[in-house]
Coordinates of N, CA and C in Angstrom, one line a residue:
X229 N -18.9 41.6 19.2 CA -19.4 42.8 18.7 C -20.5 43.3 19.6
X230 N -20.3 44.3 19.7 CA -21.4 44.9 21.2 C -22.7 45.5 20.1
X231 N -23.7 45.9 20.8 CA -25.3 46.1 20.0 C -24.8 47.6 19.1
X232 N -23.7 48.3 19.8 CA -23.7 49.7 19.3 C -22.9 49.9 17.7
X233 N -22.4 48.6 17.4 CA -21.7 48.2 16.2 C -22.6 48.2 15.2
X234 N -23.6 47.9 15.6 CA -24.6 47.6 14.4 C -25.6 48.8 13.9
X235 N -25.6 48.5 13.0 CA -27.1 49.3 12.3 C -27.7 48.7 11.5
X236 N -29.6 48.2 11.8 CA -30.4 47.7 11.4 C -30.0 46.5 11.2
X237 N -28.7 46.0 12.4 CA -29.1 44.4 12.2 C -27.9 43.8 11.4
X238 N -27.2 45.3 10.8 CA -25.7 44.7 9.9 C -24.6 45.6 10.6
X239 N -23.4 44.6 11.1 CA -22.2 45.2 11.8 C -21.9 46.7 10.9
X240 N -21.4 47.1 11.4 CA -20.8 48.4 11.0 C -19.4 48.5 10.2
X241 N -19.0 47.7 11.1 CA -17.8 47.0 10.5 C -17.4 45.4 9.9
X242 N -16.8 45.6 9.3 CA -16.4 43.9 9.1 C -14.8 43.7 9.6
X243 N -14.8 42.4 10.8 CA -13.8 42.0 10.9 C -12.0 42.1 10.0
X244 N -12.3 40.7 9.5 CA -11.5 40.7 8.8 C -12.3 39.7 7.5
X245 N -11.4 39.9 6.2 CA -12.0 38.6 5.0 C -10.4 38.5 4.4
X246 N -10.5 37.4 4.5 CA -8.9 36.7 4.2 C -9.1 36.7 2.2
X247 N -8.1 37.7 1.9 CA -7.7 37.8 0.8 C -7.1 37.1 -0.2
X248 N -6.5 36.0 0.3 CA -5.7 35.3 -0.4 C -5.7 33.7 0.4
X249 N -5.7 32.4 -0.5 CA -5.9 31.3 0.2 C -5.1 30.9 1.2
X250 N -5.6 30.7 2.4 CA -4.3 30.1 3.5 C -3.8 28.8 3.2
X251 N -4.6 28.3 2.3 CA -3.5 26.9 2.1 C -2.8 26.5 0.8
X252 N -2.6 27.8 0.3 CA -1.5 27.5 -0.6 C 0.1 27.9 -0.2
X253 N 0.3 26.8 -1.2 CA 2.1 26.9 -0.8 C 2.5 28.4 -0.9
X254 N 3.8 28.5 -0.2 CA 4.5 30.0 -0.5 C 5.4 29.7 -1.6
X255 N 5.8 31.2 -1.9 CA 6.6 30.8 -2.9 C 7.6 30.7 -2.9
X256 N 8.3 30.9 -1.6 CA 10.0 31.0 -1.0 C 9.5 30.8 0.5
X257 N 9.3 29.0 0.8 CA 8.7 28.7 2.1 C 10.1 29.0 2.7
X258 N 10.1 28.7 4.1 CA 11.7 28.9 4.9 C 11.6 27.4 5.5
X259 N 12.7 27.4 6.0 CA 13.3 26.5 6.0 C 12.2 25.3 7.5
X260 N 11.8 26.0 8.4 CA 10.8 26.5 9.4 C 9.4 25.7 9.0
X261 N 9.2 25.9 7.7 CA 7.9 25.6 6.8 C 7.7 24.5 6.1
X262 N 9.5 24.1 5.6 CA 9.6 22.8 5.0 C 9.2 21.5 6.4
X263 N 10.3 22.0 7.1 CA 10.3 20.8 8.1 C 9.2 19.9 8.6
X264 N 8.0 21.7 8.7 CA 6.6 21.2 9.6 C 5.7 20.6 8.9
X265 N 5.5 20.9 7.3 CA 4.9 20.0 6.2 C 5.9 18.7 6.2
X266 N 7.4 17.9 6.3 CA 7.7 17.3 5.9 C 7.4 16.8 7.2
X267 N 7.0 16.9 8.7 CA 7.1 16.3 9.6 C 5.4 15.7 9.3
X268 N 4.5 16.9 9.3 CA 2.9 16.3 8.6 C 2.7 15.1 7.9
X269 N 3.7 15.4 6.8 CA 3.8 14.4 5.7 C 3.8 12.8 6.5
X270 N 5.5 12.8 7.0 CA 5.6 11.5 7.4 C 4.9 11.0 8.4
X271 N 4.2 11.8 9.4 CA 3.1 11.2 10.3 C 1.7 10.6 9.7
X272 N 1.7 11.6 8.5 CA 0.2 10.9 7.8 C 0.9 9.2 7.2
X273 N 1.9 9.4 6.8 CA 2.6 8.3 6.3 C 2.6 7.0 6.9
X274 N 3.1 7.2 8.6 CA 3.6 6.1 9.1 C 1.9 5.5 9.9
X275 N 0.7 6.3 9.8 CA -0.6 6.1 10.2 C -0.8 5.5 9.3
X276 N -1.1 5.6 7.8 CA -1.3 4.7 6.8 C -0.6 3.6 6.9
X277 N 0.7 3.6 7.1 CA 0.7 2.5 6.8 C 0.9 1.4 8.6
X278 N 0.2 2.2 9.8 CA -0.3 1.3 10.5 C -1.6 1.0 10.1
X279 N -2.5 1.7 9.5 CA -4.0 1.4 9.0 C -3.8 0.0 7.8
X280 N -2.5 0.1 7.4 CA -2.4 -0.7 6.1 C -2.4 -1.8 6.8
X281 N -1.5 -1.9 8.2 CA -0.8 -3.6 9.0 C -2.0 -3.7 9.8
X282 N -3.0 -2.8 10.0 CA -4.1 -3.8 10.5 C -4.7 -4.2 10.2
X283 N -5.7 -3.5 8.6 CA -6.0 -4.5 8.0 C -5.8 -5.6 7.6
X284 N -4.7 -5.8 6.8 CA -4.2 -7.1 6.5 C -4.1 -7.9 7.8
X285 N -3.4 -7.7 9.1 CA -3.5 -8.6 10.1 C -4.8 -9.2 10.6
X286 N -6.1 -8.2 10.5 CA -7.1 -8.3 10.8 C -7.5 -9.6 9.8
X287 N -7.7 -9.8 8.1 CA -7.8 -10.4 7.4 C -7.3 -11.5 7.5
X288 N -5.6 -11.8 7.8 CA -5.0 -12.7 8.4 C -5.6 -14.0 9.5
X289 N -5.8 -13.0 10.6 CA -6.6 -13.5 11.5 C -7.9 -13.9 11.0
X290 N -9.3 -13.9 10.2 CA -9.7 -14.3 9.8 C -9.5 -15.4 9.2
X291 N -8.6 -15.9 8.5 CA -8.4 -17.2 7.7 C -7.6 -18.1 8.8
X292 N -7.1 -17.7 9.3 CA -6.9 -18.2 10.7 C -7.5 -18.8 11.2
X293 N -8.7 -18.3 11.6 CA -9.8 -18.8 12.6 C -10.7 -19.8 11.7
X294 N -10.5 -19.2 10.4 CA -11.6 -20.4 9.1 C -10.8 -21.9 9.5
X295 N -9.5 -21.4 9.2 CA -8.7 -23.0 9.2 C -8.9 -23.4 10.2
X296 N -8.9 -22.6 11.6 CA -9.2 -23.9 13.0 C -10.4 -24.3 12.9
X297 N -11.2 -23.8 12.5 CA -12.6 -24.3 12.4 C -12.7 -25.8 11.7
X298 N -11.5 -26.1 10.9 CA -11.7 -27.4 10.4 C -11.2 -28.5 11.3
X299 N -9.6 -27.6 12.0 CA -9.2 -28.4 12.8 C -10.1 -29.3 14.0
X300 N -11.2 -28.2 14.2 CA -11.9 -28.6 15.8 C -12.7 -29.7 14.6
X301 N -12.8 -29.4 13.7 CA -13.7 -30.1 13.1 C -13.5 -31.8 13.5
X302 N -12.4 -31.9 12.7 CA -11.5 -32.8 12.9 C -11.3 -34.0 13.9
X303 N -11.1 -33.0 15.5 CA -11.2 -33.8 16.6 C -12.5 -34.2 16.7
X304 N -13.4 -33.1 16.8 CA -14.8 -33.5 16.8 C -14.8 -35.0 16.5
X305 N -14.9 -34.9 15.4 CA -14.6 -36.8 14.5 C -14.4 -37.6 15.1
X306 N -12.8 -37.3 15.4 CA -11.9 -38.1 15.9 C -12.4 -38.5 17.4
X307 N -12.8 -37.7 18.1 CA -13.4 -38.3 19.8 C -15.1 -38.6 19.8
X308 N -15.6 -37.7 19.0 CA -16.9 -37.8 19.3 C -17.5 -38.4 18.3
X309 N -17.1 -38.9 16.9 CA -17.6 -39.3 16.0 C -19.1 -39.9 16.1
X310 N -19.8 -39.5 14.5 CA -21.2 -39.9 14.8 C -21.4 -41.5 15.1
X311 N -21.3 -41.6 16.6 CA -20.6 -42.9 16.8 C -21.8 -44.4 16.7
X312 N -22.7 -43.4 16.6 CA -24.2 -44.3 16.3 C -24.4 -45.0 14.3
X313 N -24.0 -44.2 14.1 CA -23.7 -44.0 12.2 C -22.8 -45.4 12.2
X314 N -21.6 -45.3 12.9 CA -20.3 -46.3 12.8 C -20.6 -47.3 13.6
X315 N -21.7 -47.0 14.2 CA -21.8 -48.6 15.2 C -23.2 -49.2 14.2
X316 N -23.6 -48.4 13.8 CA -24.7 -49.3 12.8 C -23.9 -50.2 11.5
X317 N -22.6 -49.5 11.1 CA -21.8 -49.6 10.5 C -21.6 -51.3 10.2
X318 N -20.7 -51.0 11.6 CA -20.0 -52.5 11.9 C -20.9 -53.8 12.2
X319 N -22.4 -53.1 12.8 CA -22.9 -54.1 12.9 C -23.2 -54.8 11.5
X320 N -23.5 -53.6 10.3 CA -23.9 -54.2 8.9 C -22.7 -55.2 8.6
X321 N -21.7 -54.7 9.1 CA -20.5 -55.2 8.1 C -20.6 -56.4 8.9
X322 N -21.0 -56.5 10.0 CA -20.6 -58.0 11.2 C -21.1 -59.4 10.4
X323 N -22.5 -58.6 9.6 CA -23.5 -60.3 9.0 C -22.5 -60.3 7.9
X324 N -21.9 -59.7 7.3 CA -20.8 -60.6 6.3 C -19.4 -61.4 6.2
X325 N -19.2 -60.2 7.5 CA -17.4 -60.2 7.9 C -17.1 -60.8 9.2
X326 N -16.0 -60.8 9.7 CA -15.9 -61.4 11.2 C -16.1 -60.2 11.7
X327 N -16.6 -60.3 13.5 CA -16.6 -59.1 13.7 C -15.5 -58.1 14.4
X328 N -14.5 -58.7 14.6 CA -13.2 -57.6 14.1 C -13.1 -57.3 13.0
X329 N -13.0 -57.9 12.0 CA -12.5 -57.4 10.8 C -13.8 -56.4 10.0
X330 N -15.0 -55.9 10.7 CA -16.3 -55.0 10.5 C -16.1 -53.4 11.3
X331 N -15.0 -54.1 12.9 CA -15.2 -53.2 13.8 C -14.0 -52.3 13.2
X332 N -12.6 -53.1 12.6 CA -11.2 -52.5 12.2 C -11.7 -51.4 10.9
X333 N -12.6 -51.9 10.1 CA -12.9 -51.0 8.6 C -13.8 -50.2 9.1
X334 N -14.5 -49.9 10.0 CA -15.4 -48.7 10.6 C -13.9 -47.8 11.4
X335 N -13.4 -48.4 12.0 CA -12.2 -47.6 12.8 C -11.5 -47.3 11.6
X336 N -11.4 -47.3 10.7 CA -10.6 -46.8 9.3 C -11.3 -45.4 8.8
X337 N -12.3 -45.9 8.5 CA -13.3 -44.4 7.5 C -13.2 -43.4 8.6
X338 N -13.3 -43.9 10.2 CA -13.5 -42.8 11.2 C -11.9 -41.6 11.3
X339 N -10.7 -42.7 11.2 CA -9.6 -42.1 10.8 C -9.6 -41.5 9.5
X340 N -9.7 -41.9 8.3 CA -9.7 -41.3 7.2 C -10.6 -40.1 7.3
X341 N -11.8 -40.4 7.7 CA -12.2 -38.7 7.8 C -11.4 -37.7 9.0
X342 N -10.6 -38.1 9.9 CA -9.9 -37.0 10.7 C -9.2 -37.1 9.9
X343 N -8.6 -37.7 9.1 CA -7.5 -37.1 7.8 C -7.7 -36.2 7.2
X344 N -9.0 -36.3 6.6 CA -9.3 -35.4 5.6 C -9.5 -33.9 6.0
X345 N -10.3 -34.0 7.4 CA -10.3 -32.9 7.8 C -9.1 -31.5 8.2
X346 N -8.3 -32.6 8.8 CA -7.2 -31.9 9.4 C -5.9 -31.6 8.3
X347 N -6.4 -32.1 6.9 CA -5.9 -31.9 5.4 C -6.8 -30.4 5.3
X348 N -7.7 -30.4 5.4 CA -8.7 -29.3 4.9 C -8.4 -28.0 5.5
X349 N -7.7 -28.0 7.0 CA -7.3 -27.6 8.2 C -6.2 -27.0 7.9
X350 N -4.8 -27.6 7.1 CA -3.8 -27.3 7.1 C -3.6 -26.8 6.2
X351 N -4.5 -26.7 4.7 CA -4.7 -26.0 3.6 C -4.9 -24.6 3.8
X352 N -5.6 -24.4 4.9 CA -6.8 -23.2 5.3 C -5.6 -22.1 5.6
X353 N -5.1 -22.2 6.8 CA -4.0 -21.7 7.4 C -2.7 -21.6 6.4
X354 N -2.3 -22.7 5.8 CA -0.8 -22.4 5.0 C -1.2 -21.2 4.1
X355 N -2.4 -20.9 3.4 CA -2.6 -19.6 2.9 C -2.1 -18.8 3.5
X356 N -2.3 -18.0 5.2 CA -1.7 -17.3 5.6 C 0.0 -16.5 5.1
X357 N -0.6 -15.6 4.8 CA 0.8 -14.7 4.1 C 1.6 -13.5 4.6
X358 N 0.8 -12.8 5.5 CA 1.3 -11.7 6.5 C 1.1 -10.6 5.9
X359 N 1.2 -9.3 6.1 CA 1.3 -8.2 5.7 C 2.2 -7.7 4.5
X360 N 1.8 -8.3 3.6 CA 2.9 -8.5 2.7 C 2.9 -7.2 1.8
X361 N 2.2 -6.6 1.7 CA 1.7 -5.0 0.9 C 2.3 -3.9 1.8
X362 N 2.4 -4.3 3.4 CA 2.3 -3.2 4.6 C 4.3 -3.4 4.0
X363 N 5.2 -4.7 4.2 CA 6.2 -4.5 4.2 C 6.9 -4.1 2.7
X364 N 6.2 -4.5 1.6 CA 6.7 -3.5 0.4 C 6.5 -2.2 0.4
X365 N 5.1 -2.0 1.3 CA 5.3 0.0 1.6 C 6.4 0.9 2.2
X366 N 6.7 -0.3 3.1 CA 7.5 0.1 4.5 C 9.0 0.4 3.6
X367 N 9.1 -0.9 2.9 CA 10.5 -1.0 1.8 C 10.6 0.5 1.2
X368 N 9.6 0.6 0.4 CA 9.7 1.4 -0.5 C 9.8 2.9 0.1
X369 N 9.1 2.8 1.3 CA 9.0 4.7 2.3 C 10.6 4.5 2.6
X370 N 11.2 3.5 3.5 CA 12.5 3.8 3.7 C 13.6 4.1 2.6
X371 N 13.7 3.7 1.1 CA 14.0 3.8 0.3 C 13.8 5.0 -0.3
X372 N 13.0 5.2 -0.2 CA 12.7 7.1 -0.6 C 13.2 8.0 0.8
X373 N 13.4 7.7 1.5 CA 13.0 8.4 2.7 C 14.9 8.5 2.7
X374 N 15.6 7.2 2.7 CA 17.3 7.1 3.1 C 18.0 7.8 1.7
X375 N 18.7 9.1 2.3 CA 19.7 9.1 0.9 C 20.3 8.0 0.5
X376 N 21.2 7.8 -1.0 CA 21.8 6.9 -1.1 C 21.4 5.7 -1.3
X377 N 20.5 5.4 -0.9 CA 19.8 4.2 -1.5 C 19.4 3.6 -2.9
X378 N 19.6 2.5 -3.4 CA 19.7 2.6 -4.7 C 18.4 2.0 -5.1
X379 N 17.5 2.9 -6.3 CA 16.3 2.3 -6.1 C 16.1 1.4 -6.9
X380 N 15.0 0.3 -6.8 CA 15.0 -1.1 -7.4 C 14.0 -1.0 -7.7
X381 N 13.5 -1.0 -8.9 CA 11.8 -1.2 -9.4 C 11.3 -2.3 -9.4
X382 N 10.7 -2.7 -8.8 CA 9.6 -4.0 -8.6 C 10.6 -5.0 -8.2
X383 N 11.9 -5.0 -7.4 CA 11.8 -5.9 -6.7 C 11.8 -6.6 -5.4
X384 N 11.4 -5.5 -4.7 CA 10.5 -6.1 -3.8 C 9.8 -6.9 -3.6
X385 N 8.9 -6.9 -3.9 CA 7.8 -7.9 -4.4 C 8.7 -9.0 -4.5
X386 N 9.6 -9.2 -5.2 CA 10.5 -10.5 -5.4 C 11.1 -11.1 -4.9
X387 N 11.9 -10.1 -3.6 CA 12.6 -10.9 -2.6 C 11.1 -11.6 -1.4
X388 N 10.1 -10.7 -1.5 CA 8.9 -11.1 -0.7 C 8.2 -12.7 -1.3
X389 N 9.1 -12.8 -2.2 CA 8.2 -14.0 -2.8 C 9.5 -15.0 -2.9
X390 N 10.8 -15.1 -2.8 CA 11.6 -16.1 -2.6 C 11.6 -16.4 -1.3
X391 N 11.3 -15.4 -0.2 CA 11.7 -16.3 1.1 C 11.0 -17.0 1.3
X392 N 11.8 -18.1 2.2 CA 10.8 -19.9 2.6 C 10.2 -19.6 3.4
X393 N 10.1 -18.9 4.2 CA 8.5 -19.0 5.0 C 7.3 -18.0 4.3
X394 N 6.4 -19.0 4.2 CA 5.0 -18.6 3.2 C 4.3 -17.5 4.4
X395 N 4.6 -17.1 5.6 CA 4.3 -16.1 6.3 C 4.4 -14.6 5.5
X396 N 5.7 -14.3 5.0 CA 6.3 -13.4 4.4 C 7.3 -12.7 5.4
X397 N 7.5 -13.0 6.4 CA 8.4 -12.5 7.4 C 10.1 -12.7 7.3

């Protein structure tokens, strides 16, 4: 707007003021209009549900890393054990016992605790389940999405829970 438009500061004219809302639907869209909303649609779609497979992966990967944390634990034990603890051990056990048979029951507890651990280890991890929400969405968009398809109410979720690998894959 140039300075000569104005008087005391208010246009002379006004542009334009939109009459009616631009974002409501029409009432006889064309064919043109469906497509570009249905193409919106499924891109907002298939972002969700990559936002969906990273969280859960992300999640995944955390219990992951919990469970190796027992594994290192484990070796820890197993190579470096508090080897001062176990050698005080055997010596106690030596004034009663022979001293192989003080040195063999210290070499036991040291195994039994890398048992335990690497039990604590394998617990951690077998939780791991996969994106198991991302592939019922995925089920369910393709099933809405494919003519013909015959829709199944909740059982997804069902075949996701008979297959043998506890992954969900």
């Amino acid at each position: 707007m140039s300075s000569g438009d104005r008087k005391n500061g208010v246009p002379a004219t006004v542009t334009s003021i939109p009459l009616v809302d631009a974002h409501a639907p029409k009432v006889d869209p064309s064919i043109g209009d469906l497509v570009k909303d249905t193409t919106a649609q499924i891109s907002t779609l298939v972002r969700a549900e990559v936002e969906l497979a990273k969280a859960e992966l992300t999640r995944d990967v955390k219990k992951g890393l919990t469970g190796s944390v027992f594994f290192i634990l484990a070796l820890v034990v197993l190579f470096y054990s508090t080897f001062f603890f176990f050698l005080f051990l055997a010596v106690l056990l030596d004034l009663w016992l022979w001293t192989w048979v003080a040195y063999l029951i210290v070499f036991g507890l040291m195994v039994l605790t890398t048992v335990v651990f690497a039990l604590l280890g394998y617990l951690k991890v077998r939780r791991i389940r996969g994106p198991q929400q991302t592939i019922t969405s995925v089920k369910e968009a393709r099933e809405a999405l494919v003519p013909g398809q015959a829709k199944s109410a909740g059982k997804p979720s069902a075949t996701l829970e008979s297959t043998a690998d506890p992954s969900g894959w």
